[in-house]
Amino acid sequence: MQMFWFIPTHGDSRYLGTSEGGRALSFDYLKQVAVAADSLGYEGVLIPTGRSCEDPWVIASSLIGATQRLKFLVAVRPGLHQPSLAARMAASFDRLSGGRLLINLVTGGDRVELEGDGVFLDHAKRYEQAAEFLRIWREILARSHDGGTLDYEGDHLSVKGAKLLFPPLQKPYPPVYFGGSSEPAHALAAEQVDAYLTWGEPPAEVAKKVADVRERAARHGRTVKFGIRLHVIVRETETAAWAAAEDLISRVKDETVVQAQAVFARMDSEGQRRMAALHAGGAKRSRADLEISPNLWAGVGLVRGGAGTALVGDPQTVADRIKEYADLGIDTFVMSGYPHLEEAYRFAELVFPLLPLAVRERLAGGNPLGPFGETVGNQYVPRAAQS
């Protein structure tokens, strides 16, 4: 089991859908979140991509020196990046970071945004292009370890004599993560990626995805790892956690939800369609309606695109729900919470001690023994029982 956190390069706030409680997006703040994740024992961070975000490669590169063990899950975008350039970027980052790069393959789902970036392919063609991109990218990096070159001619992308002089540290290349809910997405995942990521759907739906991708991968003689992208709202009591969930969307206006859902509805992303269906395109607002599965809450998706669900509950309940997903085959959990700095601490302090022992020991890093908290009476050193 791997625990990842999230770098909020699209902004951060105490309340969704409003500037109230919002925080200025600065390098200092993003560095605080990254250092917190690194020191708390998270194994990596996801850095989002899109025109609503700061550039993920610039942000990730700026955080190398501020962190020690933290891995960076950084997006490459077929159609925006050429595979040879993306291979050089990946190799350079991997070398400079000491092998801490993970790749997030993103095809995009918003036609308006994609056209603004110069990408005019429809959904099916984008996946064809992404498959060619990944074949070229993987081969350039793999062959760089022995000085080989690559010729490839596809329907969308071609290279002749492609060569990378400085190979990545990770062999044959940094692991590739990828998420998508459509049939072409599952086919691509099964054939080429190392880890398939799903957004936080109810366990039964996640189980279907895992089974489908696993069966498809087996036809290629491959195995694929699985991960899930979730928000989390954990408090010391169940009542406090649900109150925090309600508070998170307490400032959002009806017209803001309508505007956000109109943007999401224009997308050709199957994953976004499935997220919207969980809250009926914004029609569901009460806790009873938004709790779509035990402790799985769809309120985030009212105004946020992409991952729109959160685990809500007390520490043991959240840990139990994580175990339910782990039992389905999920081994990477990419979590986030608002605001991301405080919630990185809250989730680590409340939930990490309840994870399986081997996971706890790995997350503890170099300081599993404490001391924890403030020394009492100038003499007594507090220690955590869970350590």
CSV table of C-alpha atoms in Angstrom, one decimal:
chain,number,residue,atom,x,y,z
A,1,MET,CA,0.0,0.0,0.0
A,2,GLN,CA,1.3,3.4,-1.0
A,3,MET,CA,0.0,6.7,0.3
A,4,PHE,CA,0.3,9.8,-1.9
A,5,TRP,CA,-0.8,13.4,-1.3
A,6,PHE,CA,-1.7,16.2,-3.7
A,7,ILE,CA,0.0,19.6,-4.6
A,8,PRO,CA,-2.9,22.1,-5.2
A,9,THR,CA,-1.4,24.0,-8.2
A,10,HIS,CA,-5.0,25.1,-9.2
A,11,GLY,CA,-5.5,26.8,-5.8
A,12,ASP,CA,-6.5,26.0,-2.3
A,13,SER,CA,-9.2,27.0,0.1
A,14,ARG,CA,-11.2,26.3,3.2
A,15,TYR,CA,-14.4,26.4,1.2
A,16,LEU,CA,-15.2,25.1,-2.3
A,17,GLY,CA,-16.6,27.3,-5.1
A,18,THR,CA,-15.8,30.7,-3.5
A,19,SER,CA,-12.9,33.0,-2.9
A,20,GLU,CA,-13.8,33.2,0.8
A,21,GLY,CA,-11.2,31.4,2.7
A,22,GLY,CA,-9.0,31.1,-0.4
A,23,ARG,CA,-5.3,31.1,-0.3
A,24,ALA,CA,-2.8,32.9,-2.6
A,25,LEU,CA,-1.1,30.4,-4.8
A,26,SER,CA,2.7,30.9,-4.2
A,27,PHE,CA,5.8,28.9,-4.4
A,28,ASP,CA,6.2,29.2,-0.6
A,29,TYR,CA,2.8,27.6,0.0
A,30,LEU,CA,3.3,24.8,-2.5
A,31,LYS,CA,6.7,24.1,-0.9
A,32,GLN,CA,5.1,23.9,2.5
A,33,VAL,CA,2.7,21.3,1.3
A,34,ALA,CA,5.4,19.3,-0.4
A,35,VAL,CA,7.7,19.4,2.6
A,36,ALA,CA,4.8,18.4,4.9
A,37,ALA,CA,4.1,15.4,2.7
A,38,ASP,CA,7.8,14.5,2.6
A,39,SER,CA,8.3,14.8,6.3
A,40,LEU,CA,5.1,13.0,7.2
A,41,GLY,CA,6.0,9.9,5.2
A,42,TYR,CA,3.8,10.2,2.1
A,43,GLU,CA,5.5,8.3,-0.7
A,44,GLY,CA,4.7,10.8,-3.4
A,45,VAL,CA,2.5,13.6,-4.6
A,46,LEU,CA,0.3,14.1,-7.6
A,47,ILE,CA,0.7,17.4,-9.4
A,48,PRO,CA,-2.4,18.2,-11.6
A,49,THR,CA,-2.3,19.5,-15.1
A,50,GLY,CA,-4.5,21.7,-17.3
A,51,ARG,CA,-5.0,25.4,-18.0
A,52,SER,CA,-6.4,25.9,-14.6
A,53,CYS,CA,-3.1,24.8,-13.0
A,54,GLU,CA,0.5,26.1,-12.8
A,55,ASP,CA,2.7,24.0,-15.1
A,56,PRO,CA,3.4,20.6,-13.4
A,57,TRP,CA,7.0,20.2,-14.7
A,58,VAL,CA,8.0,23.6,-13.5
A,59,ILE,CA,6.4,23.1,-10.1
A,60,ALA,CA,7.9,19.6,-9.7
A,61,SER,CA,11.4,20.7,-10.7
A,62,SER,CA,11.3,23.6,-8.2
A,63,LEU,CA,10.4,21.2,-5.4
A,64,ILE,CA,13.3,18.7,-5.9
A,65,GLY,CA,15.7,20.5,-3.6
A,66,ALA,CA,13.1,21.1,-0.9
A,67,THR,CA,12.3,17.4,-0.5
A,68,GLN,CA,14.3,14.3,0.2
A,69,ARG,CA,12.3,11.1,-0.4
A,70,LEU,CA,9.1,12.4,-2.0
A,71,LYS,CA,8.2,11.1,-5.5
A,72,PHE,CA,6.5,13.3,-8.0
A,73,LEU,CA,3.7,12.1,-10.2
A,74,VAL,CA,3.9,14.5,-13.2
A,75,ALA,CA,1.7,14.7,-16.3
A,76,VAL,CA,2.8,14.2,-19.9
A,77,ARG,CA,0.2,15.3,-22.5
A,78,PRO,CA,0.1,13.7,-25.9
A,79,GLY,CA,-0.6,16.4,-28.4
A,80,LEU,CA,1.0,19.0,-26.3
A,81,HIS,CA,4.3,17.2,-25.7
A,82,GLN,CA,6.3,15.5,-28.4
A,83,PRO,CA,7.4,12.0,-27.2
A,84,SER,CA,11.1,12.7,-27.8
A,85,LEU,CA,11.0,15.9,-25.8
A,86,ALA,CA,8.9,14.3,-23.1
A,87,ALA,CA,11.5,11.5,-22.9
A,88,ARG,CA,14.3,14.0,-22.4
A,89,MET,CA,12.3,15.9,-19.8
A,90,ALA,CA,11.6,12.7,-17.9
A,91,ALA,CA,15.2,11.5,-18.0
A,92,SER,CA,16.6,14.8,-16.8
A,93,PHE,CA,14.1,15.0,-14.0
A,94,ASP,CA,14.7,11.4,-12.9
A,95,ARG,CA,18.4,11.9,-12.9
A,96,LEU,CA,18.4,15.3,-11.0
A,97,SER,CA,15.8,14.0,-8.4
A,98,GLY,CA,17.6,10.8,-7.7
A,99,GLY,CA,15.0,8.6,-9.3
A,100,ARG,CA,11.9,10.2,-7.9
A,101,LEU,CA,9.8,10.6,-11.0
A,102,LEU,CA,6.5,9.0,-11.8
A,103,ILE,CA,4.7,9.7,-15.1
A,104,ASN,CA,0.9,10.5,-15.3
A,105,LEU,CA,-0.3,10.1,-18.9
A,106,VAL,CA,-3.2,12.5,-19.5
A,107,THR,CA,-5.2,12.6,-22.7
A,108,GLY,CA,-7.5,15.3,-21.6
A,109,GLY,CA,-11.3,15.5,-21.7
A,110,ASP,CA,-12.4,19.1,-22.3
A,111,ARG,CA,-12.6,19.8,-26.1
A,112,VAL,CA,-12.7,23.6,-25.5
A,113,GLU,CA,-9.5,23.5,-23.4
A,114,LEU,CA,-7.8,21.1,-25.8
A,115,GLU,CA,-8.6,23.2,-28.8
A,116,GLY,CA,-7.1,26.2,-27.0
A,117,ASP,CA,-3.9,24.2,-26.7
A,118,GLY,CA,-4.0,23.3,-30.4
A,119,VAL,CA,-5.4,19.7,-30.0
A,120,PHE,CA,-8.4,19.1,-32.4
A,121,LEU,CA,-8.6,15.3,-32.2
A,122,ASP,CA,-11.8,13.6,-31.1
A,123,HIS,CA,-12.0,11.2,-28.2
A,124,ALA,CA,-11.1,8.1,-30.2
A,125,LYS,CA,-8.3,9.7,-32.1
A,126,ARG,CA,-6.8,11.1,-28.9
A,127,TYR,CA,-6.4,7.6,-27.5
A,128,GLU,CA,-4.9,6.4,-30.8
A,129,GLN,CA,-2.4,9.3,-30.6
A,130,ALA,CA,-1.8,8.5,-26.9
A,131,ALA,CA,-1.0,4.9,-27.6
A,132,GLU,CA,1.5,5.9,-30.3
A,133,PHE,CA,3.0,8.5,-28.0
A,134,LEU,CA,3.5,6.0,-25.2
A,135,ARG,CA,5.1,3.4,-27.5
A,136,ILE,CA,7.6,6.0,-28.7
A,137,TRP,CA,8.3,7.5,-25.3
A,138,ARG,CA,8.8,4.1,-23.6
A,139,GLU,CA,11.1,2.8,-26.4
A,140,ILE,CA,13.3,5.9,-26.5
A,141,LEU,CA,13.9,5.7,-22.7
A,142,ALA,CA,14.4,2.0,-22.7
A,143,ARG,CA,16.9,2.1,-25.5
A,144,SER,CA,18.8,5.0,-23.9
A,145,HIS,CA,20.4,2.6,-21.5
A,146,ASP,CA,22.4,0.9,-24.2
A,147,GLY,CA,22.6,3.8,-26.7
A,148,GLY,CA,20.0,2.6,-29.1
A,149,THR,CA,17.9,4.6,-31.5
A,150,LEU,CA,14.3,4.3,-32.6
A,151,ASP,CA,12.4,4.6,-35.9
A,152,TYR,CA,8.7,4.6,-35.7
A,153,GLU,CA,6.0,5.6,-38.1
A,154,GLY,CA,2.4,5.8,-36.9
A,155,ASP,CA,-0.9,7.4,-38.0
A,156,HIS,CA,-0.4,10.4,-35.7
A,157,LEU,CA,3.3,10.4,-34.6
A,158,SER,CA,6.5,9.4,-36.2
A,159,VAL,CA,10.2,9.6,-35.3
A,160,LYS,CA,13.4,8.7,-37.2
A,161,GLY,CA,16.6,8.0,-35.4
A,162,ALA,CA,15.3,9.2,-32.1
A,163,LYS,CA,18.0,8.9,-29.4
A,164,LEU,CA,18.4,9.9,-25.8
A,165,LEU,CA,22.0,10.4,-24.6
A,166,PHE,CA,21.4,10.7,-20.9
A,167,PRO,CA,19.2,7.8,-19.7
A,168,PRO,CA,16.9,7.9,-16.6
A,169,LEU,CA,18.0,6.3,-13.3
A,170,GLN,CA,14.9,4.1,-13.2
A,171,LYS,CA,15.1,1.2,-15.7
A,172,PRO,CA,13.7,0.8,-18.2
A,173,TYR,CA,11.9,4.1,-17.6
A,174,PRO,CA,10.0,5.9,-14.8
A,175,PRO,CA,6.7,4.1,-14.1
A,176,VAL,CA,3.7,5.3,-16.1
A,177,TYR,CA,0.3,5.9,-14.3
A,178,PHE,CA,-2.9,6.5,-16.3
A,179,GLY,CA,-6.6,6.9,-15.6
A,180,GLY,CA,-9.6,6.6,-17.9
A,181,SER,CA,-13.0,5.0,-17.8
A,182,SER,CA,-13.8,4.5,-21.5
A,183,GLU,CA,-13.2,1.3,-23.5
A,184,PRO,CA,-10.2,2.8,-25.3
A,185,ALA,CA,-8.7,3.9,-22.0
A,186,HIS,CA,-8.9,0.4,-20.5
A,187,ALA,CA,-7.4,-1.0,-23.7
A,188,LEU,CA,-4.5,1.5,-23.5
A,189,ALA,CA,-4.0,0.8,-19.8
A,190,ALA,CA,-3.9,-3.0,-20.3
A,191,GLU,CA,-1.4,-2.8,-23.2
A,192,GLN,CA,1.1,-0.2,-22.0
A,193,VAL,CA,0.8,1.4,-18.5
A,194,ASP,CA,2.3,0.3,-15.2
A,195,ALA,CA,-0.5,1.5,-12.9
A,196,TYR,CA,-4.1,2.2,-13.7
A,197,LEU,CA,-5.8,5.0,-11.6
A,198,THR,CA,-9.5,5.3,-11.0
A,199,TRP,CA,-11.4,8.2,-9.5
A,200,GLY,CA,-13.3,7.4,-6.3
A,201,GLU,CA,-16.3,5.5,-7.3
A,202,PRO,CA,-18.2,3.0,-5.0
A,203,PRO,CA,-16.3,-0.2,-4.3
A,204,ALA,CA,-18.5,-2.3,-6.6
A,205,GLU,CA,-17.8,-0.1,-9.6
A,206,VAL,CA,-14.1,0.1,-8.8
A,207,ALA,CA,-14.1,-3.7,-8.6
A,208,LYS,CA,-15.5,-3.9,-12.2
A,209,LYS,CA,-12.8,-1.6,-13.5
A,210,VAL,CA,-10.0,-3.5,-11.8
A,211,ALA,CA,-11.3,-6.8,-13.1
A,212,ASP,CA,-11.7,-5.5,-16.7
A,213,VAL,CA,-8.2,-3.9,-16.9
A,214,ARG,CA,-6.6,-6.9,-15.2
A,215,GLU,CA,-8.3,-9.3,-17.7
A,216,ARG,CA,-7.3,-7.2,-20.7
A,217,ALA,CA,-3.7,-7.0,-19.4
A,218,ALA,CA,-3.5,-10.7,-19.0
A,219,ARG,CA,-4.3,-11.1,-22.7
A,220,HIS,CA,-1.1,-9.2,-23.4
A,221,GLY,CA,0.9,-11.3,-20.9
A,222,ARG,CA,1.1,-8.3,-18.6
A,223,THR,CA,0.2,-7.3,-15.0
A,224,VAL,CA,-0.9,-3.9,-14.0
A,225,LYS,CA,-1.0,-2.2,-10.6
A,226,PHE,CA,-4.0,-0.2,-9.5
A,227,GLY,CA,-4.6,3.1,-7.7
A,228,ILE,CA,-7.4,5.4,-6.7
A,229,ARG,CA,-7.8,9.1,-6.5
A,230,LEU,CA,-9.8,10.3,-3.5
A,231,HIS,CA,-10.3,13.3,-1.3
A,232,VAL,CA,-10.6,12.7,2.4
A,233,ILE,CA,-12.3,14.4,5.3
A,234,VAL,CA,-11.3,12.8,8.6
A,235,ARG,CA,-12.0,14.0,12.1
A,236,GLU,CA,-11.8,12.4,15.5
A,237,THR,CA,-15.5,11.7,15.4
A,238,GLU,CA,-18.0,10.7,12.7
A,239,THR,CA,-20.2,13.7,13.6
A,240,ALA,CA,-17.3,16.1,13.3
A,241,ALA,CA,-16.3,14.7,9.9
A,242,TRP,CA,-19.7,15.1,8.4
A,243,ALA,CA,-20.0,18.6,9.8
A,244,ALA,CA,-16.7,19.4,8.1
A,245,ALA,CA,-18.0,18.0,4.8
A,246,GLU,CA,-21.0,20.2,5.0
A,247,ASP,CA,-18.9,23.2,5.9
A,248,LEU,CA,-16.7,22.7,2.9
A,249,ILE,CA,-19.6,23.4,0.5
A,250,SER,CA,-21.4,25.8,2.8
A,251,ARG,CA,-20.4,28.9,0.9
A,252,VAL,CA,-21.0,27.7,-2.7
A,253,LYS,CA,-23.8,29.4,-4.5
A,254,ASP,CA,-26.4,27.6,-6.7
A,255,GLU,CA,-25.4,29.5,-9.8
A,256,THR,CA,-21.8,28.5,-9.2
A,257,VAL,CA,-22.8,24.8,-9.2
A,258,VAL,CA,-24.8,25.4,-12.4
A,259,GLN,CA,-21.9,27.1,-14.2
A,260,ALA,CA,-19.5,24.4,-13.1
A,261,GLN,CA,-21.8,21.5,-14.2
A,262,ALA,CA,-22.3,23.2,-17.6
A,263,VAL,CA,-18.6,23.1,-18.2
A,264,PHE,CA,-18.3,19.5,-17.1
A,265,ALA,CA,-21.2,18.5,-19.3
A,266,ARG,CA,-19.5,19.7,-22.4
A,267,MET,CA,-16.5,17.3,-21.8
A,268,ASP,CA,-16.2,14.0,-23.7
A,269,SER,CA,-14.6,12.3,-20.7
A,270,GLU,CA,-16.3,9.1,-19.6
A,271,GLY,CA,-14.8,9.5,-16.2
A,272,GLN,CA,-16.2,13.0,-15.8
A,273,ARG,CA,-19.6,11.7,-16.9
A,274,ARG,CA,-19.5,9.0,-14.2
A,275,MET,CA,-18.4,11.6,-11.6
A,276,ALA,CA,-21.4,13.9,-12.5
A,277,ALA,CA,-23.8,11.0,-12.4
A,278,LEU,CA,-22.9,10.4,-8.7
A,279,HIS,CA,-24.5,13.8,-7.7
A,280,ALA,CA,-27.0,13.9,-10.7
A,281,GLY,CA,-25.3,16.8,-12.3
A,282,GLY,CA,-25.5,19.0,-9.2
A,283,ALA,CA,-29.1,18.1,-8.4
A,284,LYS,CA,-28.1,16.3,-5.2
A,285,ARG,CA,-27.2,18.6,-2.3
A,286,SER,CA,-28.1,16.9,1.0
A,287,ARG,CA,-25.9,14.5,2.9
A,288,ALA,CA,-28.4,11.7,2.4
A,289,ASP,CA,-28.2,12.1,-1.4
A,290,LEU,CA,-24.5,12.8,-1.6
A,291,GLU,CA,-23.4,9.9,0.5
A,292,ILE,CA,-23.4,7.5,-2.5
A,293,SER,CA,-21.8,4.6,-0.7
A,294,PRO,CA,-21.0,4.2,3.0
A,295,ASN,CA,-18.7,7.2,3.9
A,296,LEU,CA,-18.1,8.0,0.2
A,297,TRP,CA,-19.4,11.6,-0.4
A,298,ALA,CA,-19.9,13.2,-3.8
A,299,GLY,CA,-20.0,16.8,-2.6
A,300,VAL,CA,-16.6,17.8,-3.9
A,301,GLY,CA,-17.7,17.1,-7.5
A,302,LEU,CA,-20.4,19.8,-7.3
A,303,VAL,CA,-17.9,22.4,-8.4
A,304,ARG,CA,-14.6,20.5,-8.9
A,305,GLY,CA,-13.8,18.7,-12.1
A,306,GLY,CA,-11.9,15.4,-12.1
A,307,ALA,CA,-11.9,13.5,-8.8
A,308,GLY,CA,-15.1,14.5,-7.0
A,309,THR,CA,-15.6,12.2,-4.1
A,310,ALA,CA,-14.2,12.1,-0.6
A,311,LEU,CA,-14.0,9.5,2.2
A,312,VAL,CA,-15.7,11.0,5.2
A,313,GLY,CA,-15.5,9.7,8.8
A,314,ASP,CA,-13.6,9.1,11.9
A,315,PRO,CA,-10.1,7.6,11.6
A,316,GLN,CA,-11.0,4.0,12.1
A,317,THR,CA,-13.9,4.3,9.6
A,318,VAL,CA,-11.7,5.9,7.0
A,319,ALA,CA,-9.0,3.3,7.5
A,320,ASP,CA,-11.6,0.5,7.1
A,321,ARG,CA,-12.9,2.1,3.8
A,322,ILE,CA,-9.3,2.2,2.6
A,323,LYS,CA,-8.9,-1.4,3.4
A,324,GLU,CA,-12.1,-2.2,1.4
A,325,TYR,CA,-10.5,-0.7,-1.7
A,326,ALA,CA,-7.2,-2.4,-0.9
A,327,ASP,CA,-8.9,-5.7,-0.8
A,328,LEU,CA,-10.1,-5.1,-4.4
A,329,GLY,CA,-6.5,-4.8,-5.6
A,330,ILE,CA,-5.9,-1.1,-5.1
A,331,ASP,CA,-2.4,-0.5,-3.8
A,332,THR,CA,-1.8,3.2,-4.4
A,333,PHE,CA,-4.0,5.8,-2.7
A,334,VAL,CA,-3.7,9.4,-4.0
A,335,MET,CA,-5.4,11.5,-1.4
A,336,SER,CA,-6.1,15.2,-0.8
A,337,GLY,CA,-8.1,17.5,1.4
A,338,TYR,CA,-9.0,21.2,1.9
A,339,PRO,CA,-6.9,23.0,2.8
A,340,HIS,CA,-4.1,20.7,1.7
A,341,LEU,CA,-1.5,21.7,4.2
A,342,GLU,CA,-3.5,21.1,7.3
A,343,GLU,CA,-5.3,18.1,5.9
A,344,ALA,CA,-2.0,16.4,5.0
A,345,TYR,CA,-1.1,16.5,8.7
A,346,ARG,CA,-4.6,15.5,9.9
A,347,PHE,CA,-4.8,12.5,7.6
A,348,ALA,CA,-1.3,11.3,8.4
A,349,GLU,CA,-1.7,11.8,12.2
A,350,LEU,CA,-5.2,10.2,12.4
A,351,VAL,CA,-5.1,7.5,9.8
A,352,PHE,CA,-1.5,6.4,9.2
A,353,PRO,CA,-1.4,4.7,12.7
A,354,LEU,CA,-4.3,2.5,11.7
A,355,LEU,CA,-2.8,1.2,8.5
A,356,PRO,CA,-1.2,-2.3,8.3
A,357,LEU,CA,2.1,-2.5,10.3
A,358,ALA,CA,4.3,-2.8,7.3
A,359,VAL,CA,2.8,0.3,5.8
A,360,ARG,CA,3.1,2.2,9.1
A,361,GLU,CA,6.8,1.3,9.4
A,362,ARG,CA,7.6,2.4,5.9
A,363,LEU,CA,5.6,5.7,6.2
A,364,ALA,CA,7.4,6.5,9.6
A,365,GLY,CA,10.7,6.9,7.7
A,366,GLY,CA,13.6,7.9,9.9
A,367,ASN,CA,11.7,8.8,13.1
A,368,PRO,CA,9.4,6.0,14.2
A,369,LEU,CA,10.3,6.4,17.9
A,370,GLY,CA,9.5,10.0,18.5
A,371,PRO,CA,9.4,11.9,20.8
A,372,PHE,CA,5.9,13.0,19.9
A,373,GLY,CA,4.4,16.3,21.2
A,374,GLU,CA,5.6,18.6,23.9
A,375,THR,CA,7.8,17.4,26.8
A,376,VAL,CA,5.9,17.4,30.0
A,377,GLY,CA,7.2,19.2,33.1
A,378,ASN,CA,10.7,19.6,31.7
A,379,GLN,CA,11.2,15.9,32.2
A,380,TYR,CA,8.7,13.5,30.8
A,381,VAL,CA,9.0,12.7,27.1
A,382,PRO,CA,5.6,11.8,25.5
A,383,ARG,CA,5.6,8.9,23.1
A,384,ALA,CA,2.9,7.7,20.8
A,385,ALA,CA,1.5,4.3,21.6
A,386,GLN,CA,1.0,3.5,17.9
A,387,SER,CA,4.7,3.9,17.2
